[in-house]
JSON list of C-alpha atoms in Angstrom, two decimals:
[
{"chain": "A", "resi": 1, "resn": "MET", "atom": "CA", "xyz": [81.63, 94.94, 108.80]},
{"chain": "A", "resi": 2, "resn": "ARG", "atom": "CA", "xyz": [85.21, 93.70, 108.66]},
{"chain": "A", "resi": 3, "resn": "LEU", "atom": "CA", "xyz": [88.41, 94.61, 106.88]},
{"chain": "A", "resi": 4, "resn": "GLU", "atom": "CA", "xyz": [88.99, 92.20, 104.00]},
{"chain": "A", "resi": 5, "resn": "HIS", "atom": "CA", "xyz": [92.44, 93.19, 102.79]},
{"chain": "A", "resi": 6, "resn": "LEU", "atom": "CA", "xyz": [95.22, 95.73, 102.71]},
{"chain": "A", "resi": 7, "resn": "ASN", "atom": "CA", "xyz": [96.82, 96.57, 99.36]},
{"chain": "A", "resi": 8, "resn": "LEU", "atom": "CA", "xyz": [100.52, 97.31, 99.79]},
{"chain": "A", "resi": 9, "resn": "VAL", "atom": "CA", "xyz": [103.03, 98.38, 97.15]},
{"chain": "A", "resi": 10, "resn": "VAL", "atom": "CA", "xyz": [106.33, 96.71, 98.01]},
{"chain": "A", "resi": 11, "resn": "ASN", "atom": "CA", "xyz": [109.87, 96.51, 96.70]},
{"chain": "A", "resi": 12, "resn": "ASP", "atom": "CA", "xyz": [110.21, 92.73, 96.42]},
{"chain": "A", "resi": 13, "resn": "LEU", "atom": "CA", "xyz": [107.46, 90.11, 96.70]},
{"chain": "A", "resi": 14, "resn": "ASP", "atom": "CA", "xyz": [109.74, 87.29, 97.88]},
{"chain": "A", "resi": 15, "resn": "GLU", "atom": "CA", "xyz": [111.40, 89.43, 100.54]},
{"chain": "A", "resi": 16, "resn": "SER", "atom": "CA", "xyz": [108.00, 90.61, 101.76]},
{"chain": "A", "resi": 17, "resn": "LEU", "atom": "CA", "xyz": [106.73, 87.03, 101.93]},
{"chain": "A", "resi": 18, "resn": "VAL", "atom": "CA", "xyz": [109.59, 86.03, 104.24]},
{"chain": "A", "resi": 19, "resn": "PHE", "atom": "CA", "xyz": [108.28, 88.47, 106.84]},
{"chain": "A", "resi": 20, "resn": "TYR", "atom": "CA", "xyz": [104.57, 87.81, 106.38]},
{"chain": "A", "resi": 21, "resn": "LYS", "atom": "CA", "xyz": [104.91, 84.00, 106.18]},
{"chain": "A", "resi": 22, "resn": "ALA", "atom": "CA", "xyz": [106.74, 84.07, 109.54]},
{"chain": "A", "resi": 23, "resn": "ALA", "atom": "CA", "xyz": [104.05, 86.32, 111.02]},
{"chain": "A", "resi": 24, "resn": "PHE", "atom": "CA", "xyz": [101.15, 84.29, 109.60]},
{"chain": "A", "resi": 25, "resn": "PRO", "atom": "CA", "xyz": [102.27, 80.68, 109.09]},
{"chain": "A", "resi": 26, "resn": "HIS", "atom": "CA", "xyz": [98.68, 79.56, 108.53]},
{"chain": "A", "resi": 27, "resn": "TRP", "atom": "CA", "xyz": [98.25, 81.90, 105.52]},
{"chain": "A", "resi": 28, "resn": "ARG", "atom": "CA", "xyz": [99.05, 80.96, 101.93]},
{"chain": "A", "resi": 29, "resn": "VAL", "atom": "CA", "xyz": [99.51, 82.60, 98.56]},
{"chain": "A", "resi": 30, "resn": "ARG", "atom": "CA", "xyz": [95.92, 82.59, 97.29]},
{"chain": "A", "resi": 31, "resn": "GLY", "atom": "CA", "xyz": [96.79, 83.70, 93.77]},
{"chain": "A", "resi": 32, "resn": "GLY", "atom": "CA", "xyz": [98.66, 86.28, 91.79]},
{"chain": "A", "resi": 33, "resn": "GLY", "atom": "CA", "xyz": [99.62, 87.52, 88.38]},
{"chain": "A", "resi": 34, "resn": "GLU", "atom": "CA", "xyz": [101.04, 90.35, 86.37]},
{"chain": "A", "resi": 35, "resn": "SER", "atom": "CA", "xyz": [99.46, 93.60, 85.27]},
{"chain": "A", "resi": 36, "resn": "ILE", "atom": "CA", "xyz": [100.19, 97.15, 84.19]},
{"chain": "A", "resi": 37, "resn": "TRP", "atom": "CA", "xyz": [99.48, 99.83, 86.78]},
{"chain": "A", "resi": 38, "resn": "HIS", "atom": "CA", "xyz": [99.49, 103.37, 85.42]},
{"chain": "A", "resi": 39, "resn": "GLY", "atom": "CA", "xyz": [101.96, 102.38, 82.72]},
{"chain": "A", "resi": 40, "resn": "THR", "atom": "CA", "xyz": [104.24, 100.35, 85.02]},
{"chain": "A", "resi": 41, "resn": "PRO", "atom": "CA", "xyz": [104.44, 96.55, 84.78]},
{"chain": "A", "resi": 42, "resn": "ARG", "atom": "CA", "xyz": [104.08, 94.81, 88.09]},
{"chain": "A", "resi": 43, "resn": "LYS", "atom": "CA", "xyz": [103.64, 91.42, 89.70]},
{"chain": "A", "resi": 44, "resn": "TRP", "atom": "CA", "xyz": [101.07, 90.98, 92.43]},
{"chain": "A", "resi": 45, "resn": "LEU", "atom": "CA", "xyz": [99.83, 88.32, 94.80]},
{"chain": "A", "resi": 46, "resn": "HIS", "atom": "CA", "xyz": [97.24, 87.81, 97.49]},
{"chain": "A", "resi": 47, "resn": "PHE", "atom": "CA", "xyz": [98.61, 86.30, 100.70]},
{"chain": "A", "resi": 48, "resn": "GLY", "atom": "CA", "xyz": [96.11, 85.29, 103.37]},
{"chain": "A", "resi": 49, "resn": "ASP", "atom": "CA", "xyz": [93.39, 82.88, 104.39]},
{"chain": "A", "resi": 50, "resn": "ASP", "atom": "CA", "xyz": [89.87, 82.49, 103.04]},
{"chain": "A", "resi": 51, "resn": "TYR", "atom": "CA", "xyz": [88.67, 85.68, 104.74]},
{"chain": "A", "resi": 52, "resn": "HIS", "atom": "CA", "xyz": [91.56, 88.16, 105.08]},
{"chain": "A", "resi": 53, "resn": "TYR", "atom": "CA", "xyz": [94.63, 88.85, 102.99]},
{"chain": "A", "resi": 54, "resn": "LEU", "atom": "CA", "xyz": [97.37, 91.21, 102.02]},
{"chain": "A", "resi": 55, "resn": "SER", "atom": "CA", "xyz": [97.51, 92.25, 98.38]},
{"chain": "A", "resi": 56, "resn": "LEU", "atom": "CA", "xyz": [101.23, 92.70, 97.67]},
{"chain": "A", "resi": 57, "resn": "ASN", "atom": "CA", "xyz": [102.30, 94.51, 94.51]},
{"chain": "A", "resi": 58, "resn": "ASP", "atom": "CA", "xyz": [105.93, 94.89, 93.46]},
{"chain": "A", "resi": 59, "resn": "SER", "atom": "CA", "xyz": [107.43, 97.79, 91.50]},
{"chain": "A", "resi": 60, "resn": "GLY", "atom": "CA", "xyz": [107.43, 100.12, 94.50]},
{"chain": "A", "resi": 61, "resn": "THR", "atom": "CA", "xyz": [109.57, 103.22, 94.10]},
{"chain": "A", "resi": 62, "resn": "GLY", "atom": "CA", "xyz": [110.79, 105.81, 96.55]},
{"chain": "A", "resi": 63, "resn": "GLU", "atom": "CA", "xyz": [110.98, 105.54, 100.30]},
{"chain": "A", "resi": 64, "resn": "ALA", "atom": "CA", "xyz": [108.35, 104.77, 102.89]},
{"chain": "A", "resi": 65, "resn": "ARG", "atom": "CA", "xyz": [107.30, 107.74, 104.99]},
{"chain": "A", "resi": 66, "resn": "ASP", "atom": "CA", "xyz": [109.50, 108.58, 107.97]},
{"chain": "A", "resi": 67, "resn": "LEU", "atom": "CA", "xyz": [107.76, 106.81, 110.84]},
{"chain": "A", "resi": 68, "resn": "LYS", "atom": "CA", "xyz": [109.10, 109.37, 113.31]},
{"chain": "A", "resi": 69, "resn": "SER", "atom": "CA", "xyz": [107.45, 112.25, 111.48]},
{"chain": "A", "resi": 70, "resn": "ASN", "atom": "CA", "xyz": [103.99, 113.70, 111.13]},
{"chain": "A", "resi": 71, "resn": "ALA", "atom": "CA", "xyz": [104.08, 113.19, 107.36]},
{"chain": "A", "resi": 72, "resn": "LEU", "atom": "CA", "xyz": [100.78, 112.20, 105.80]},
{"chain": "A", "resi": 73, "resn": "GLY", "atom": "CA", "xyz": [100.41, 108.48, 105.21]},
{"chain": "A", "resi": 74, "resn": "LEU", "atom": "CA", "xyz": [100.08, 105.14, 106.90]},
{"chain": "A", "resi": 75, "resn": "ALA", "atom": "CA", "xyz": [101.50, 105.15, 110.45]},
{"chain": "A", "resi": 76, "resn": "HIS", "atom": "CA", "xyz": [101.04, 101.42, 111.09]},
{"chain": "A", "resi": 77, "resn": "PHE", "atom": "CA", "xyz": [98.55, 98.60, 110.86]},
{"chain": "A", "resi": 78, "resn": "ALA", "atom": "CA", "xyz": [97.88, 95.98, 113.51]},
{"chain": "A", "resi": 79, "resn": "TYR", "atom": "CA", "xyz": [96.87, 92.36, 113.84]},
{"chain": "A", "resi": 80, "resn": "VAL", "atom": "CA", "xyz": [95.60, 90.48, 116.88]},
{"chain": "A", "resi": 81, "resn": "VAL", "atom": "CA", "xyz": [97.57, 87.28, 117.53]},
{"chain": "A", "resi": 82, "resn": "ASP", "atom": "CA", "xyz": [97.03, 84.41, 119.96]},
{"chain": "A", "resi": 83, "resn": "ASN", "atom": "CA", "xyz": [100.65, 84.13, 121.13]},
{"chain": "A", "resi": 84, "resn": "ILE", "atom": "CA", "xyz": [102.89, 87.16, 120.75]},
{"chain": "A", "resi": 85, "resn": "ASP", "atom": "CA", "xyz": [105.96, 85.40, 122.14]},
{"chain": "A", "resi": 86, "resn": "ALA", "atom": "CA", "xyz": [105.71, 82.70, 119.46]},
{"chain": "A", "resi": 87, "resn": "LEU", "atom": "CA", "xyz": [105.31, 85.38, 116.78]},
{"chain": "A", "resi": 88, "resn": "VAL", "atom": "CA", "xyz": [108.38, 87.26, 118.02]},
{"chain": "A", "resi": 89, "resn": "ALA", "atom": "CA", "xyz": [110.37, 84.01, 117.94]},
{"chain": "A", "resi": 90, "resn": "ARG", "atom": "CA", "xyz": [109.24, 83.16, 114.38]},
{"chain": "A", "resi": 91, "resn": "LEU", "atom": "CA", "xyz": [110.16, 86.61, 113.10]},
{"chain": "A", "resi": 92, "resn": "ALA", "atom": "CA", "xyz": [113.53, 86.49, 114.87]},
{"chain": "A", "resi": 93, "resn": "LEU", "atom": "CA", "xyz": [114.29, 83.20, 113.08]},
{"chain": "A", "resi": 94, "resn": "VAL", "atom": "CA", "xyz": [114.02, 84.98, 109.72]},
{"chain": "A", "resi": 95, "resn": "GLY", "atom": "CA", "xyz": [115.99, 88.05, 110.84]},
{"chain": "A", "resi": 96, "resn": "PHE", "atom": "CA", "xyz": [113.40, 90.53, 112.13]},
{"chain": "A", "resi": 97, "resn": "GLU", "atom": "CA", "xyz": [113.71, 92.03, 115.60]},
{"chain": "A", "resi": 98, "resn": "VAL", "atom": "CA", "xyz": [111.15, 93.94, 117.63]},
{"chain": "A", "resi": 99, "resn": "ALA", "atom": "CA", "xyz": [111.35, 97.63, 116.73]},
{"chain": "A", "resi": 100, "resn": "ILE", "atom": "CA", "xyz": [109.15, 98.87, 119.59]},
{"chain": "A", "resi": 101, "resn": "ILE", "atom": "CA", "xyz": [107.91, 97.14, 122.69]},
{"chain": "A", "resi": 102, "resn": "GLY", "atom": "CA", "xyz": [104.38, 98.47, 122.94]},
{"chain": "A", "resi": 103, "resn": "GLY", "atom": "CA", "xyz": [101.90, 98.31, 125.73]},
{"chain": "A", "resi": 104, "resn": "HIS", "atom": "CA", "xyz": [102.03, 95.54, 128.25]},
{"chain": "A", "resi": 105, "resn": "ASP", "atom": "CA", "xyz": [99.57, 95.57, 131.07]},
{"chain": "A", "resi": 106, "resn": "PRO", "atom": "CA", "xyz": [97.37, 92.93, 132.71]},
{"chain": "A", "resi": 107, "resn": "PHE", "atom": "CA", "xyz": [95.06, 92.91, 129.66]},
{"chain": "A", "resi": 108, "resn": "TYR", "atom": "CA", "xyz": [97.31, 93.03, 126.57]},
{"chain": "A", "resi": 109, "resn": "LYS", "atom": "CA", "xyz": [100.82, 93.23, 125.20]},
{"chain": "A", "resi": 110, "resn": "SER", "atom": "CA", "xyz": [102.01, 94.46, 121.83]},
{"chain": "A", "resi": 111, "resn": "ARG", "atom": "CA", "xyz": [105.14, 94.48, 119.69]},
{"chain": "A", "resi": 112, "resn": "TYR", "atom": "CA", "xyz": [105.93, 96.53, 116.60]},
{"chain": "A", "resi": 113, "resn": "PHE", "atom": "CA", "xyz": [108.08, 95.39, 113.67]},
{"chain": "A", "resi": 114, "resn": "ILE", "atom": "CA", "xyz": [109.26, 97.11, 110.51]},
{"chain": "A", "resi": 115, "resn": "ASP", "atom": "CA", "xyz": [108.62, 94.95, 107.46]},
{"chain": "A", "resi": 116, "resn": "PRO", "atom": "CA", "xyz": [111.12, 94.81, 104.54]},
{"chain": "A", "resi": 117, "resn": "ASN", "atom": "CA", "xyz": [109.40, 97.77, 102.86]},
{"chain": "A", "resi": 118, "resn": "GLY", "atom": "CA", "xyz": [109.42, 100.12, 105.84]},
{"chain": "A", "resi": 119, "resn": "PHE", "atom": "CA", "xyz": [105.81, 99.49, 106.94]},
{"chain": "A", "resi": 120, "resn": "GLU", "atom": "CA", "xyz": [105.33, 99.41, 110.69]},
{"chain": "A", "resi": 121, "resn": "VAL", "atom": "CA", "xyz": [103.24, 96.40, 111.73]},
{"chain": "A", "resi": 122, "resn": "GLU", "atom": "CA", "xyz": [101.88, 96.03, 115.25]},
{"chain": "A", "resi": 123, "resn": "PHE", "atom": "CA", "xyz": [100.94, 92.68, 116.74]},
{"chain": "A", "resi": 124, "resn": "VAL", "atom": "CA", "xyz": [98.70, 92.59, 119.81]},
{"chain": "A", "resi": 125, "resn": "GLU", "atom": "CA", "xyz": [97.91, 89.73, 122.16]},
{"chain": "A", "resi": 126, "resn": "TYR", "atom": "CA", "xyz": [94.91, 90.34, 124.36]},
{"chain": "A", "resi": 127, "resn": "LEU", "atom": "CA", "xyz": [94.96, 88.62, 127.73]},
{"chain": "A", "resi": 128, "resn": "THR", "atom": "CA", "xyz": [91.23, 89.07, 128.35]},
{"chain": "A", "resi": 129, "resn": "ASP", "atom": "CA", "xyz": [88.03, 88.64, 126.39]},
{"chain": "A", "resi": 130, "resn": "ILE", "atom": "CA", "xyz": [86.27, 91.45, 128.26]},
{"chain": "A", "resi": 131, "resn": "PRO", "atom": "CA", "xyz": [85.98, 94.48, 125.91]},
{"chain": "A", "resi": 132, "resn": "SER", "atom": "CA", "xyz": [86.05, 97.07, 128.71]},
{"chain": "A", "resi": 133, "resn": "GLU", "atom": "CA", "xyz": [89.41, 95.66, 129.86]},
{"chain": "A", "resi": 134, "resn": "ARG", "atom": "CA", "xyz": [90.82, 95.50, 126.31]},
{"chain": "A", "resi": 135, "resn": "ASN", "atom": "CA", "xyz": [89.77, 99.04, 125.48]},
{"chain": "A", "resi": 136, "resn": "GLN", "atom": "CA", "xyz": [90.99, 101.19, 128.34]},
{"chain": "A", "resi": 137, "resn": "TYR", "atom": "CA", "xyz": [91.96, 104.75, 127.48]},
{"chain": "A", "resi": 138, "resn": "ASP", "atom": "CA", "xyz": [93.81, 107.29, 129.56]},
{"chain": "A", "resi": 139, "resn": "THR", "atom": "CA", "xyz": [91.41, 110.23, 129.55]},
{"chain": "A", "resi": 140, "resn": "GLU", "atom": "CA", "xyz": [93.67, 112.73, 131.26]}
]
């Protein structure tokens, strides 16, 4: 089993693509179109590779949930990357700074960003291939 895609309602497709193209320079717009969703016209596109993608749909209204609250909803989603420092540099070039410096130990390091729509996206670089080292949990 694997996750194929996330479907995100966004404010602006072009603005969203600036962030995600910097994060995933090897991805491309796979396709897109226009539709009516519950009476609202919208544009949509699939951005990804042949196996994984983000479905981005414009016409978003309202505000994203407060990430510092316990409100119901998406807290964040995460991607594993090969070189977190290169990712941070690419995102900085298009105006996005690290929002949270996550874990950094001998086995992994992570950084969190807020995308243009208020979604928190975590990027993780693992420094080991050994699952027991990647998946350590504080049990106390």
